[in-house]
Structures are given as structure tokens and as C-alpha cells.
mmCIF file of C-alpha atoms in Angstrom:
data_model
loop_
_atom_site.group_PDB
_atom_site.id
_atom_site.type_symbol
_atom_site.label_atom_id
_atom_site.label_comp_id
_atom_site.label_asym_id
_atom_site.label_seq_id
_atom_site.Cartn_x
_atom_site.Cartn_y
_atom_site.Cartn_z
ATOM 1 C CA UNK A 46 -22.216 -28.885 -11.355
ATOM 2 C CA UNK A 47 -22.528 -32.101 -8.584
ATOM 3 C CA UNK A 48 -22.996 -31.767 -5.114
ATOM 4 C CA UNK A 49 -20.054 -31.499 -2.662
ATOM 5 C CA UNK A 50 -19.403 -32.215 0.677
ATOM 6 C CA UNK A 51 -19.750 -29.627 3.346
ATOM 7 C CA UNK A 52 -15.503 -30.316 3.861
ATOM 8 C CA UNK A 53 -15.679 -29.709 -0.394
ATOM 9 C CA UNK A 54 -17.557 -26.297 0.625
ATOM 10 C CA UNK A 55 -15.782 -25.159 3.547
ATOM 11 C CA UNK A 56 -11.990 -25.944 1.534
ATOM 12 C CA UNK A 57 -13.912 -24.085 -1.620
ATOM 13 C CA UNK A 58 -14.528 -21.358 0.524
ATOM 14 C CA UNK A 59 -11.403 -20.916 1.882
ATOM 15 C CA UNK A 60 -9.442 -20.183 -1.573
ATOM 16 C CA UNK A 61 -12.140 -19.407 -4.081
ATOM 17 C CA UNK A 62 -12.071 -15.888 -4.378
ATOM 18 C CA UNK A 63 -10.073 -13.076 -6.571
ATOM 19 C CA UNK A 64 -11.444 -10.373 -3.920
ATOM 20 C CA UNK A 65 -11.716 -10.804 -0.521
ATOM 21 C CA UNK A 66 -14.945 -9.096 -0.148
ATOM 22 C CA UNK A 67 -17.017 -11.969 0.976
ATOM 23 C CA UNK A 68 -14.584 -14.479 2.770
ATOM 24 C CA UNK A 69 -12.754 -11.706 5.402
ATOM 25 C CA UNK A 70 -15.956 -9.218 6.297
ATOM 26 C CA UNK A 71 -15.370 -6.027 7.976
ATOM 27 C CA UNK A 72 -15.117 -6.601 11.533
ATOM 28 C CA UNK A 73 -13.312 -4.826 14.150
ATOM 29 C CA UNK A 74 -12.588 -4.878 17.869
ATOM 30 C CA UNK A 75 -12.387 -1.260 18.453
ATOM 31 C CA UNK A 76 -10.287 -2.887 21.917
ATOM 32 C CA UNK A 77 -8.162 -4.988 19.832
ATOM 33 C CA UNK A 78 -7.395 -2.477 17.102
ATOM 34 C CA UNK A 79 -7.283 -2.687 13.235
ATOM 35 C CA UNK A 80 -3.912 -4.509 13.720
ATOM 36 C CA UNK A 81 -5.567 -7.817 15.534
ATOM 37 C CA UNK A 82 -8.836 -7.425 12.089
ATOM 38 C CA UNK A 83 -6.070 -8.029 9.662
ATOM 39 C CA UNK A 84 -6.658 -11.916 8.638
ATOM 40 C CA UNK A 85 -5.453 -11.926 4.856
ATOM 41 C CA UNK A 86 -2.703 -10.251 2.411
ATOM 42 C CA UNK A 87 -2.004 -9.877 -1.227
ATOM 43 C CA UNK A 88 1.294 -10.200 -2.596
ATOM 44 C CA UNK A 89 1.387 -8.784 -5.902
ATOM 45 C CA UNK A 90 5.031 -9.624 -6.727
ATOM 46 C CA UNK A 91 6.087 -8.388 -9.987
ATOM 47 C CA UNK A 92 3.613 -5.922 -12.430
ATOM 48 C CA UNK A 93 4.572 -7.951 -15.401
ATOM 49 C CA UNK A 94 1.898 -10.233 -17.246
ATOM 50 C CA UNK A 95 1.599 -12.228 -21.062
ATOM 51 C CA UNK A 96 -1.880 -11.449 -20.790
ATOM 52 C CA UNK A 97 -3.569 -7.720 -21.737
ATOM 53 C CA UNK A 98 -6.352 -7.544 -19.643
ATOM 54 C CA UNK A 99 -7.970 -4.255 -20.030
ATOM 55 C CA UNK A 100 -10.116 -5.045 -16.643
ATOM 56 C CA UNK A 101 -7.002 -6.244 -14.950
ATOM 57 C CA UNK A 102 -7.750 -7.614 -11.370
ATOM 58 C CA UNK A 103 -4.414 -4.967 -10.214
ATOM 59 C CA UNK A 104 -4.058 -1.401 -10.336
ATOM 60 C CA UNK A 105 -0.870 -0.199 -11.168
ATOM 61 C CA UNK A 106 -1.558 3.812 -11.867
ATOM 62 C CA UNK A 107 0.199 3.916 -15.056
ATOM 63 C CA UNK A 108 1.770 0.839 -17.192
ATOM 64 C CA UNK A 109 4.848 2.658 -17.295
ATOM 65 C CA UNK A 110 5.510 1.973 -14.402
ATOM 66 C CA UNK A 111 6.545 -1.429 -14.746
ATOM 67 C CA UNK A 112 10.147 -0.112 -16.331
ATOM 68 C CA UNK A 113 10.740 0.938 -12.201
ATOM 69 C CA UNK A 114 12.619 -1.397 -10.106
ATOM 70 C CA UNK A 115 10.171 -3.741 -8.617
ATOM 71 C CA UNK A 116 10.677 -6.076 -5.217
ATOM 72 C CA UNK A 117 13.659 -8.340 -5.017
ATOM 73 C CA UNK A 118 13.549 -12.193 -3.687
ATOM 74 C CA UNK A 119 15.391 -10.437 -0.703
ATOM 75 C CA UNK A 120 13.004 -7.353 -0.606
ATOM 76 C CA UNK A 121 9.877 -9.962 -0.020
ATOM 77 C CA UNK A 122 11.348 -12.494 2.299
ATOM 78 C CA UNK A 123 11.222 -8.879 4.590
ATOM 79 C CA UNK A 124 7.533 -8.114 3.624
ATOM 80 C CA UNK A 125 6.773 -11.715 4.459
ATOM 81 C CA UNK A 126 8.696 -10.996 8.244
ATOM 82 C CA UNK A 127 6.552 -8.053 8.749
ATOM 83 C CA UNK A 128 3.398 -9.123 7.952
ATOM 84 C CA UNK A 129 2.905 -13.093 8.278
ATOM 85 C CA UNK A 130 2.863 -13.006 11.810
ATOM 86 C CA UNK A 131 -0.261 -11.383 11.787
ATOM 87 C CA UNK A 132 -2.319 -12.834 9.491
ATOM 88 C CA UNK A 133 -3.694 -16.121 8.867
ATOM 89 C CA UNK A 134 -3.722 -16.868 4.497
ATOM 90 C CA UNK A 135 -1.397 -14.910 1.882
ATOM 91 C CA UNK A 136 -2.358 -14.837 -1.782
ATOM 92 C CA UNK A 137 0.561 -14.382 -4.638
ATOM 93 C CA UNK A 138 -0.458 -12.423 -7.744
ATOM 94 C CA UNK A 139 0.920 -9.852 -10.024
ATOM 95 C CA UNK A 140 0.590 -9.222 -12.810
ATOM 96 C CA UNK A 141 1.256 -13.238 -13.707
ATOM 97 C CA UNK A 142 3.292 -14.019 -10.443
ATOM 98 C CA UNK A 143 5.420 -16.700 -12.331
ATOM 99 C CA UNK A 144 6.956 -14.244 -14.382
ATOM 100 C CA UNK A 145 9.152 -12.555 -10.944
ATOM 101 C CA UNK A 146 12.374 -14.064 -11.898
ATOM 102 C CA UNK A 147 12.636 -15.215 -8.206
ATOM 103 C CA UNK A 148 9.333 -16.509 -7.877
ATOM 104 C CA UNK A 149 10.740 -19.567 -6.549
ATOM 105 C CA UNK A 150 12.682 -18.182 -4.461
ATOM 106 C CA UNK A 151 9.704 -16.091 -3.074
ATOM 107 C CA UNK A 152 7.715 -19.592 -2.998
ATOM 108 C CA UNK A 153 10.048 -21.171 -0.697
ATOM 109 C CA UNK A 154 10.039 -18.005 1.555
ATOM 110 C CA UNK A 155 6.575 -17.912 2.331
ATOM 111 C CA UNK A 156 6.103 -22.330 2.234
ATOM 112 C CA UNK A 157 8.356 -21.644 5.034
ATOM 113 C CA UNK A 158 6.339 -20.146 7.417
ATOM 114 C CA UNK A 159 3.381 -21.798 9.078
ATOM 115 C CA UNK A 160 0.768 -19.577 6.895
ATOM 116 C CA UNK A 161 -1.525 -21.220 4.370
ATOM 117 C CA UNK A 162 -1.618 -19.298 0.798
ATOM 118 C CA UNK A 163 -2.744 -19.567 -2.630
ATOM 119 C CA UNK A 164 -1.386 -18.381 -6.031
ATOM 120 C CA UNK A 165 -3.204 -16.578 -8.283
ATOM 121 C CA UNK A 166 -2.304 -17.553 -12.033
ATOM 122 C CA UNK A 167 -3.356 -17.220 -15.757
ATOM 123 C CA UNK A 168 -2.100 -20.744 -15.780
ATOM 124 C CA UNK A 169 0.001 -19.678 -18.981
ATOM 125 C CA UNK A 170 3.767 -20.751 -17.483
ATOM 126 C CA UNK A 171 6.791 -20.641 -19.523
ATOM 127 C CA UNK A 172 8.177 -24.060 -18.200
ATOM 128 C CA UNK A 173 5.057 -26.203 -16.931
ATOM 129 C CA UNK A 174 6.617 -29.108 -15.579
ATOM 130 C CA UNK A 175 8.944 -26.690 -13.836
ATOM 131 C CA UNK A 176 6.075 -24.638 -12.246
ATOM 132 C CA UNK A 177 3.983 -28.350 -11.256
ATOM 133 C CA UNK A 178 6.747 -29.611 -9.844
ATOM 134 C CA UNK A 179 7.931 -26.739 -7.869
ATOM 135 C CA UNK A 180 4.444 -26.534 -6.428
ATOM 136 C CA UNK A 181 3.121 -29.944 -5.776
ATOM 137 C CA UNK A 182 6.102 -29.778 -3.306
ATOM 138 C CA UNK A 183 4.990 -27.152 -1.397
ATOM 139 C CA UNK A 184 3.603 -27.752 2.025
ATOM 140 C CA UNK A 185 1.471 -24.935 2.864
ATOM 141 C CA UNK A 186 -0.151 -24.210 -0.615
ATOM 142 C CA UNK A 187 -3.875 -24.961 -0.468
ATOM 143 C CA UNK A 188 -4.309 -24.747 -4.637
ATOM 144 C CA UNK A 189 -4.366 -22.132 -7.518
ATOM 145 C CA UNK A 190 -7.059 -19.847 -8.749
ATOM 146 C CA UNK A 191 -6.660 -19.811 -12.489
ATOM 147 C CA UNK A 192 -8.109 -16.527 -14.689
ATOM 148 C CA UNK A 193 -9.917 -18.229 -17.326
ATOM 149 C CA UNK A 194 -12.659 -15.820 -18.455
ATOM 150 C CA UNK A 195 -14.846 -18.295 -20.953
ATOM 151 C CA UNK A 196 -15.925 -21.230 -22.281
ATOM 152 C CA UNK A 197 -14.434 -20.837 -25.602
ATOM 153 C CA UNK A 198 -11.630 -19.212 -27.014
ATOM 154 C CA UNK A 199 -13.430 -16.510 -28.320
ATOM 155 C CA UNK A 200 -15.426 -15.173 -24.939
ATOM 156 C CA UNK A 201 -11.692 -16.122 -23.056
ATOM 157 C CA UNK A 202 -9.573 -14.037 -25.476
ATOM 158 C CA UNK A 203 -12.041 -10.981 -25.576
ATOM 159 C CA UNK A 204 -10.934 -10.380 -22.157
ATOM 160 C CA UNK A 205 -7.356 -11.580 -22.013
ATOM 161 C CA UNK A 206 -6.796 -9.939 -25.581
ATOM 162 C CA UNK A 207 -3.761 -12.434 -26.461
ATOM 163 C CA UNK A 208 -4.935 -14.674 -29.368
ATOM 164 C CA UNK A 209 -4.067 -18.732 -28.466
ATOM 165 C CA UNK A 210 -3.987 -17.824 -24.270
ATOM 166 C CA UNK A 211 -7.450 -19.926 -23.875
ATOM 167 C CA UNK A 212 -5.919 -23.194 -25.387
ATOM 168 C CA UNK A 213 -2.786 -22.261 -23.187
ATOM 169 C CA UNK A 214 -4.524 -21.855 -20.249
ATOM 170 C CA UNK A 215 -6.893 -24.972 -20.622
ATOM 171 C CA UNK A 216 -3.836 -27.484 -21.360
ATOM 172 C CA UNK A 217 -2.155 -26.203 -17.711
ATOM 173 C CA UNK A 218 -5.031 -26.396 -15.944
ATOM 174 C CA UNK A 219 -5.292 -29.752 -16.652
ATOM 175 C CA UNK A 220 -1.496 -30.756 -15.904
ATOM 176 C CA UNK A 221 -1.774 -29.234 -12.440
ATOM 177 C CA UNK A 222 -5.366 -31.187 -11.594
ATOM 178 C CA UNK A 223 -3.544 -34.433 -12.954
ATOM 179 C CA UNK A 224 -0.357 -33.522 -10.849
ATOM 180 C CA UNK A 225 -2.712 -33.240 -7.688
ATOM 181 C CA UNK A 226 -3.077 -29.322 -7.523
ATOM 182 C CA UNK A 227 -6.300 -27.888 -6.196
ATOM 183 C CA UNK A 228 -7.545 -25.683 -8.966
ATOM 184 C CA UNK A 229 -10.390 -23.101 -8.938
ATOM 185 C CA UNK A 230 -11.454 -21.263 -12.102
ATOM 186 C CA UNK A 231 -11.452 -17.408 -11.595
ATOM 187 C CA UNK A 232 -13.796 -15.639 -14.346
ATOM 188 C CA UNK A 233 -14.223 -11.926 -14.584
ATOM 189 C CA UNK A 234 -17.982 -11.552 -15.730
ATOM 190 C CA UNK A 235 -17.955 -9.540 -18.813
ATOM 191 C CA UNK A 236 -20.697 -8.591 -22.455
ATOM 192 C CA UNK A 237 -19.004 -12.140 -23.939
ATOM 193 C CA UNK A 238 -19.514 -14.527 -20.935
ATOM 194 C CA UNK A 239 -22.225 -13.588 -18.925
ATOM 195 C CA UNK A 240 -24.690 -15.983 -20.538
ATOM 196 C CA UNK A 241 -22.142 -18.589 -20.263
ATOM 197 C CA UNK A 242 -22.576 -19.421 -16.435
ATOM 198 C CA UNK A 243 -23.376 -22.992 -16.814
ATOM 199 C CA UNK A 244 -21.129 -23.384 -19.705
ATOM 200 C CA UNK A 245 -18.180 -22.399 -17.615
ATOM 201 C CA UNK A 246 -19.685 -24.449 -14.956
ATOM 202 C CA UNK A 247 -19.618 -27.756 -16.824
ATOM 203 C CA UNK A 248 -16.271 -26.585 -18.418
ATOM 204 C CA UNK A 249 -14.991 -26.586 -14.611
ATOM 205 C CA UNK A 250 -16.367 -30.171 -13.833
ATOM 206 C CA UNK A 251 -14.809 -31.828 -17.255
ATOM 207 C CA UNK A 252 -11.484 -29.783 -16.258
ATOM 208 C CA UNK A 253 -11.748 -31.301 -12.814
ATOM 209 C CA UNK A 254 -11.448 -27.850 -11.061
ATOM 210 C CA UNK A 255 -12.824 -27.703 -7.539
ATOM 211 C CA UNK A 256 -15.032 -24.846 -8.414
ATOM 212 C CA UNK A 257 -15.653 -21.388 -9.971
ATOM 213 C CA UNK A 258 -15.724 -17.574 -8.359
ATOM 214 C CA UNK A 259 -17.358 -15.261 -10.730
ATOM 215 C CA UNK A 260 -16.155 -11.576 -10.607
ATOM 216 C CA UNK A 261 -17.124 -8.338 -11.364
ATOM 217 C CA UNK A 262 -15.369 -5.794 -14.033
ATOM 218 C CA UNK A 263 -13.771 -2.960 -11.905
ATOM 219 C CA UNK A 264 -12.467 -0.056 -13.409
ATOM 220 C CA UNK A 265 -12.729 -0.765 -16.658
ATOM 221 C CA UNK A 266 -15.354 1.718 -17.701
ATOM 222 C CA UNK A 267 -13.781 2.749 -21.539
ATOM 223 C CA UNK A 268 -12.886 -1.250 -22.217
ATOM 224 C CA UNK A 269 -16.020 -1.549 -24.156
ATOM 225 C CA UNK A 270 -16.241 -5.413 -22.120
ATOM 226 C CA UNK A 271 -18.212 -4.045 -19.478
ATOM 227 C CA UNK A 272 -21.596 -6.205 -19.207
ATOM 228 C CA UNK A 273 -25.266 -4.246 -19.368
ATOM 229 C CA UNK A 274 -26.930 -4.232 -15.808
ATOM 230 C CA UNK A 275 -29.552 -6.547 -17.216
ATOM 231 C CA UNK A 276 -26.412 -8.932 -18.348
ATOM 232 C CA UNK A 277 -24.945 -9.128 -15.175
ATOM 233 C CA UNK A 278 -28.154 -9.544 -13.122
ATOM 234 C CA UNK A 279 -28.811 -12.373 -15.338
ATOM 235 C CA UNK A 280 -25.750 -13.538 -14.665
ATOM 236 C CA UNK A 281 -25.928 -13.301 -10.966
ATOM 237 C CA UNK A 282 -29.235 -14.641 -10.801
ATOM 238 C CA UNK A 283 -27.867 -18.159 -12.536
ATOM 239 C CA UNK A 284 -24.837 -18.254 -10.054
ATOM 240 C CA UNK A 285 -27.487 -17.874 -6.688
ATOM 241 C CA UNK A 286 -29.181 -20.718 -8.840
ATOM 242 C CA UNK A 287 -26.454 -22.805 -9.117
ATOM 243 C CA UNK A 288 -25.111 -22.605 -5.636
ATOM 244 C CA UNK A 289 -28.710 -23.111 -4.602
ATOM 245 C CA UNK A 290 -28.595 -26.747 -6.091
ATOM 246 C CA UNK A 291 -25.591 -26.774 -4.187
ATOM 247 C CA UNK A 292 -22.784 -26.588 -7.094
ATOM 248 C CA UNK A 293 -19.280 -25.033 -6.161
ATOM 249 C CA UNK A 294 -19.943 -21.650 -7.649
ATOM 250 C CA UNK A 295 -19.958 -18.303 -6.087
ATOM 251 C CA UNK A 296 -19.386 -14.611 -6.297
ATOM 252 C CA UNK A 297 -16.288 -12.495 -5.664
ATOM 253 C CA UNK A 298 -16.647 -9.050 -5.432
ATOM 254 C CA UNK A 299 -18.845 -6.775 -2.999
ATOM 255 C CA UNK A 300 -22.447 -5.981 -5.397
ATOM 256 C CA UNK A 301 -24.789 -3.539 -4.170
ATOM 257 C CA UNK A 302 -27.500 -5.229 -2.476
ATOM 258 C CA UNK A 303 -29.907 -2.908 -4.124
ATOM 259 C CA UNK A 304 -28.760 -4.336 -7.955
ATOM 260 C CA UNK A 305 -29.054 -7.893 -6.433
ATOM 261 C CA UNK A 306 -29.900 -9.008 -2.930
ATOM 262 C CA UNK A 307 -26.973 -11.488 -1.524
ATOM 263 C CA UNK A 308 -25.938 -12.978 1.492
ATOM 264 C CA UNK A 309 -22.513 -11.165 1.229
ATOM 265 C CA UNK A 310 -21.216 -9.413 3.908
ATOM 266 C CA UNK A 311 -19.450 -5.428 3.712
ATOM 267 C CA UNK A 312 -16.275 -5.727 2.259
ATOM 268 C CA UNK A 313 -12.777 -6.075 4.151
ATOM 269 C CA UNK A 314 -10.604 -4.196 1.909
ATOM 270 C CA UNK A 315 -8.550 -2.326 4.194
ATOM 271 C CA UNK A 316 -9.282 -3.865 7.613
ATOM 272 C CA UNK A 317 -9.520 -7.716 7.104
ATOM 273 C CA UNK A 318 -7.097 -7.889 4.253
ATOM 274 C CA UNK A 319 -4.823 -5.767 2.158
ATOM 275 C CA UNK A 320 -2.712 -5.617 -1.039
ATOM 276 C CA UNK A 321 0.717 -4.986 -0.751
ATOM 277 C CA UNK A 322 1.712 -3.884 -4.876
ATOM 278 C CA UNK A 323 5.101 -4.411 -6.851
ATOM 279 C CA UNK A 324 6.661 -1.490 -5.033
ATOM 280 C CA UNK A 325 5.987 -2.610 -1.659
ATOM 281 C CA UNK A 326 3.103 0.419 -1.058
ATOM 282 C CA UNK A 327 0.228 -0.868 0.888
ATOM 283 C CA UNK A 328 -3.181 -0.257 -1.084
ATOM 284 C CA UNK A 329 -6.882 -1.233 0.651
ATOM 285 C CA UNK A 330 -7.284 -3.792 -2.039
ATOM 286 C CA UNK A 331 -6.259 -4.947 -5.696
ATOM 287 C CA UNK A 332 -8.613 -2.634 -7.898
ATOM 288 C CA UNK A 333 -7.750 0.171 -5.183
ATOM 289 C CA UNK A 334 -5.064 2.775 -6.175
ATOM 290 C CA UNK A 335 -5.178 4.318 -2.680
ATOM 291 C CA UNK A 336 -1.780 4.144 -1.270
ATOM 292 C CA UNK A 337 -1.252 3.979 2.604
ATOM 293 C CA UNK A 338 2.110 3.481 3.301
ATOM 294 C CA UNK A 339 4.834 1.265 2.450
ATOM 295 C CA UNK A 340 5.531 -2.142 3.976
ATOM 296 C CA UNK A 341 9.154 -1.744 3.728
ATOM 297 C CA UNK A 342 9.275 1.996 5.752
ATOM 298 C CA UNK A 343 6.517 1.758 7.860
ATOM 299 C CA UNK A 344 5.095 -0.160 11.258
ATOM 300 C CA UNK A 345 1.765 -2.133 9.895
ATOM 301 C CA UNK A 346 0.327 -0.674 12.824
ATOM 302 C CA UNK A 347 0.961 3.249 11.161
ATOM 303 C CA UNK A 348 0.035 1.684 7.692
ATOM 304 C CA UNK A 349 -3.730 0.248 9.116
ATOM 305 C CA UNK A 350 -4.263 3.042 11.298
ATOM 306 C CA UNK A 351 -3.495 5.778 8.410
ATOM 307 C CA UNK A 352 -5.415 8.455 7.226
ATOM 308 C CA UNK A 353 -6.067 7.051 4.006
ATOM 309 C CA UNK A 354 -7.330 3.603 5.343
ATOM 310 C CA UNK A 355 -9.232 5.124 8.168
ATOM 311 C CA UNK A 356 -11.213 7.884 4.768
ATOM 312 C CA UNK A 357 -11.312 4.581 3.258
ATOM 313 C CA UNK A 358 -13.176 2.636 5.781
ATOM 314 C CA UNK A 359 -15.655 4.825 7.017
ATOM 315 C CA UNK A 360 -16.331 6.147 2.798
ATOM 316 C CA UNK A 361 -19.950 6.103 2.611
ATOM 317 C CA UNK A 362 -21.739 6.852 -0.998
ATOM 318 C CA UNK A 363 -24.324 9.582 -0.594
ATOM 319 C CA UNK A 364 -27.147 7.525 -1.795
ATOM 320 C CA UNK A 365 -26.220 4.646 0.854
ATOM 321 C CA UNK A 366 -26.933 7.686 3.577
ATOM 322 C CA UNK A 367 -30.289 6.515 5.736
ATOM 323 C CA UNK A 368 -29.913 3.050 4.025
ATOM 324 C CA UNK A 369 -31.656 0.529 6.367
ATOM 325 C CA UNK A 370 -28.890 -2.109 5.583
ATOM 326 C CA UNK A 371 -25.799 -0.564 4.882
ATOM 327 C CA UNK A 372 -24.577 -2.138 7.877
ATOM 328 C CA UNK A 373 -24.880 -4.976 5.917
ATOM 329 C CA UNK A 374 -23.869 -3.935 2.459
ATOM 330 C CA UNK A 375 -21.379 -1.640 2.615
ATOM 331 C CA UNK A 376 -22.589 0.137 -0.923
ATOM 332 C CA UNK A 377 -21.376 -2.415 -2.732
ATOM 333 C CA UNK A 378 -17.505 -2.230 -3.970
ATOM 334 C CA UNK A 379 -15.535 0.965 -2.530
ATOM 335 C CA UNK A 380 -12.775 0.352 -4.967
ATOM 336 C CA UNK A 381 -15.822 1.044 -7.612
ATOM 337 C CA UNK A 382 -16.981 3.762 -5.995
ATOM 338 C CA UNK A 383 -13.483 5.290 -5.537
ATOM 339 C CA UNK A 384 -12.610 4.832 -9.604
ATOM 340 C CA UNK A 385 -15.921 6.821 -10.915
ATOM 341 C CA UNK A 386 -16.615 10.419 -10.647
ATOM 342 C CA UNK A 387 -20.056 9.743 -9.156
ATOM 343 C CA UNK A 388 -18.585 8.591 -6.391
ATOM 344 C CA UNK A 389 -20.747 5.481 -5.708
ATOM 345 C CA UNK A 390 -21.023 1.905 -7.317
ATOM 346 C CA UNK A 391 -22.187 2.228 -10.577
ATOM 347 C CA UNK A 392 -24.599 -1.401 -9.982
ATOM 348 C CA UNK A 393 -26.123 0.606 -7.102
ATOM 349 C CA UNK A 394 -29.951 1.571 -7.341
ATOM 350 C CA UNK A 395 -32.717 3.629 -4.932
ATOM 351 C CA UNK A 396 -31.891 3.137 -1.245
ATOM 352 C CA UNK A 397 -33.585 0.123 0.053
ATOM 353 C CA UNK A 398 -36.723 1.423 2.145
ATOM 354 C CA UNK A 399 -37.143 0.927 5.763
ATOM 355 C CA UNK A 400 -41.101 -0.352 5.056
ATOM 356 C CA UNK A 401 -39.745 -3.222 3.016
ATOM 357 C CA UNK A 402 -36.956 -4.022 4.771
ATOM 358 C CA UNK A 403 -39.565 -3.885 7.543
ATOM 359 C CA UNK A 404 -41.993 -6.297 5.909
ATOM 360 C CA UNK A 405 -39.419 -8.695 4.892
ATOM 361 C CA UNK A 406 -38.399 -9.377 9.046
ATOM 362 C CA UNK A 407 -42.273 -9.340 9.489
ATOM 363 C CA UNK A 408 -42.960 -12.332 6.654
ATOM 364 C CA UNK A 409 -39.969 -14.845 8.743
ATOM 365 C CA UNK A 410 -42.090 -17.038 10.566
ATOM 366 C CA UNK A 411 -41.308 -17.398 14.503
ATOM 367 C CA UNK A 412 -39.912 -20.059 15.604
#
């Protein structure tokens, strides 16, 4: 991958993540309240998708659940009056967020307000000159974060499990760089891919995507797609590599600082940002299925100062307990932690001791 500019960096930064674990870190004014942390929403409009995804990025507790009602056009231009006014980016997802047969509608709700946002795609649209056009209209939309899980159909299809999506998803990708859409690749690190990091990379560049974020598999324990540890710190180790020699490539996610040290900071979910699902319910995040109210019957303020989000929040695994930088870490990813029956991150390893942690402040020379 080439070397950017740090205006390349910062913009890279801004939209290049599925999870906002590392961009909106858990910080709160106790003074200010949880209501003046919130930077960042989710709008999963519509459950629907042409993908299968076993490790879907979006909990929805059962798939049956997509025969129920979901939101309106109408129903999200009031979600949008509630909560834009207190935060400073909105994501659209789903599901495939193209597929809410007002998604346009929805579009020119939330261009409308003076709010930056992204759209978070598969990139498989059933009119693509409709969707390019539609979009490179828009004022306020800073680009798209396309799924594409590999560099070949076969690694890309694994995941997506719908045979021809990868050529599908390639051809759109490069109608909306050639229209002028900011694209960033979105890849959900899995067995096929993980030794594909610079292949994916270089796939990026010749696309002319502005970068990749590489996620982990959440809640997908029975998928059979989940990477071995040694996999995924491979992986890992290739993306701090990459982004070392400067190429636009990061991690999503929250990981366990004792699987793989990082400079990412405790997760958001619930504080800095939250998901607002099909239904209008109010979860911490997208893998999360804890529900803390619903935007359309309750004050944001009752919704981030809930029961569930404050359990949430303050949810500490018991091998994090004494950890010398939990502060820091967080245990890794709560949704994670919340989805297994251990009741921690499944990445996470021994407690970080306080003699290394120690010895590690000890070897930074003084100024």
C-alpha cells in the first residue's frame, strides 16, 4: 500500500471502521453526563440483506424476525430528530441498507441535517447507476465502507455464502470510485483470508479504495469460519506492519491487549456511540443484543442512563480483575464477552503483570 498524507490519514480515520471501538473511546464527563459522551450512531434501517453472512456485523436475535414490521421513511426522519442533535457522524447499515424500500427517502432525511455520515454497503445494488447517482449528490456523505471479505472469489464467498457476490461487489466498487465516491474496503478476518492481508491490500490500491479496516468475527462461534488464535495473530501482526510503513490499513474491533498489544483505546459501545436496530430498540453496539430502550418511546437521556447500559459499561471479565491496564483495554470486545458463556473475550490470555508493565515504563528513555 503507498504512503498517504496526514489529511489522507486523518479523512481515513474518520470513516474507516465497521465498529466504533477505536475511533469514539470511552470517555465521560461524569459533570456533563453520558448524554454530552454520545458522538456517533448506527442506523440499521431495514434487517433484510442478499448476502448470508453467518458472522453478520448485526444482531437481530432471531432471523424470523425480519417478517415484523420494520421502520418506515416516516418512522426514521423521527429517530433522526431525536438523536442528530447530539451527535456528531451517523452510519447507515442493515442488513444491506439499500434494500429499505425508502432508503432514499431516508438518504435525503439525514443529507439534510448538518451531520456528516457514511453508508455501510455490500456494494451489491439492484440499480447501480440509481444508487451512484443518488449518492454522489449528497452533501454530507463522507464515502462508503464496502464488506468485501477476500481477495478472490473463493475466500469472499466463504463468508458472504452467495456464489457470484465477489464479482458483484468488485464491479460496484469500482463504478462508485470512478463516479467520485470515497470507498473503504471493510473485511471481516476469517480461516480463508487471514493470510491474505497484503493481497487485500494491493486489491484495495488497484480498486482505488482509500483504505482497508480489518475486523474481527463476533459471535459466530458454530460458523466453522472462525480463524485459529495463531491465524489471527498472524494476521494482526501484518496489519501493525503495514500501517507501520504507513499504508491505509487498520483494525476495527476492540482485541484484548493480552492476545496482541495495540494502541487501541477501551471501546465506546454504549457511551460514545450506539446502534439503533430495525425496530427502533437502542442496543450498546451492532454485535450487541442488549436492548436499552427504544428511540421512538423513550428520552435518549433514560435510554443512556439505563440499567442495561450502565451493567454494560462498567461489565468487567473476571480475569481483567487486578489487570494493570484495563483502564486501557477494556478486556477486549464486551459484545464478545457478552455472546459466550465464559463470560470474557475468547482472544483474551493471563492478566498482564504489574512487573512487566512496570519494566516496559522503566525501558522509555527520559526525555
Amino acid at each position: 500500500m503507498e504512503l498517504e498524507s496526514e489529511g489522507l490519514r486523518n479523512w481515513f480515520d474518520e470513516i474507516a471502521y465497521q465498529c466504533d471501538c477505536g475511533r469514539y473511546p470511552y470517555i465521560l464527563n461524569e459533570e456533563r453526563g453520558f448524554q454530552a459522551a454520545l458522538k456517533s450512531v448506527y442506523c440499521e434501517i431495514t434487517p433484510e440483506c442478499n448476502n448470508s453472512c453467518p458472522g453478520c456485523g448485526n444482531v437481530f436475535e432471531e432471523r424470523c424476525v425480519i417478517c415484523k414490521p420494520f421502520l418506515s421513511g416516516d418512522d426514521w426522519a423521527q429517530v433522526c430528530e431525536t438523536l442528530i442533535p447530539h451527535v456528531s457522524h451517523v452510519v447507515i447499515t442493515g442488513g444491506e441498507p439499500t434494500l429499505h424500500p425508502q432508503f432514499f427517502e431516508i438518504l435525503d432525511v439525514i443529507d439534510a441535517y448538518s451531520v456528516n455520515y457514511t453508508i455501510f454497503t455490500n456494494a451489491r445494488w439492484a440499480d447501480s447507476t440509481e444508487v451512484i447517482d443518488a449518492l454522489s449528490r449528497k452533501r454530507r456523505l463522507k464515502g462508503l465502507v464496502v464488506s468485501l471479505h477476500g481477495a478472490d472469489d473463493f475466500s469472499h464467498e466463504a463468508f458472504t455464502q452467495t456464489p457470484g457476490s465477489y464479482r458483484e461487489t468488485i464491479e460496484n466498487i469500482n463504478l462508485a470510485v470512478s463516479a467520485g465516491l470515497p470507498v473503504v474496503l471493510s473485511t471481516v478476518m476469517t480461516l480463508y483470508n487471514c493470510d491474505l492481508v497484503s493481497k487485500i491490500c494491493t486489491l484495495a490500491r488497484y480498486l482505488g479504495a482509500e483504505g482497508v479496516s480489518f475486523n474481527r468475527l463476533i459471535g459466530s462461534e458454530k460458523s466453522g469460519l472462525e480463524p485459529k488464535p495463531e491465524q489471527a495473530l498472524s494476521a494482526l501482526r501484518n496489519i501493525a506492519s503495514l500501517s507501520a510503513q504507513g499504508a491505509r490499513i487498520r483494525t476495527g474491533a476492540a482485541i484484548p491487549h493480552c492476545f496482541f498489544p495495540s494502541s487501541a483505546a477501551v471501546c465506546g459501545a454504549g457511551a460514545s456511540f450506539i446502534t439503533i436496530d430495525p425496530w427502533g430498540n437502542v442496543r450498546p453496539c451492532n454485535h450487541s443484543k442488549v436492548i436499552a430502550g427504544n428511540v421512538l418511546s423513550d428520552s435518549i437521556q433514560a435510554i443512556l442512563e439505563s440499567e442495561a447500559l450502565r451493567k454494560w459499561r462498567w461489565f468487567m471479565p473476571e480475569p481483567c480483575r487486578g489487570c494493570p491496564i484495563f483502564s486501557i483495554c477494556g478486556g477486549g470486545c464486551k459484545a464478545e464477552s457478552f455472546l459466550t458463556r465464559k463470560r470474557k473475550d475468547p482472544l483474551m490470555g493471563a492478566p498482564i503483570s504489574r512487573t512487566l508493565v512496570d519494566a516496559a515504563i522503566d525501558a522509555v528513555p527520559c526525555p
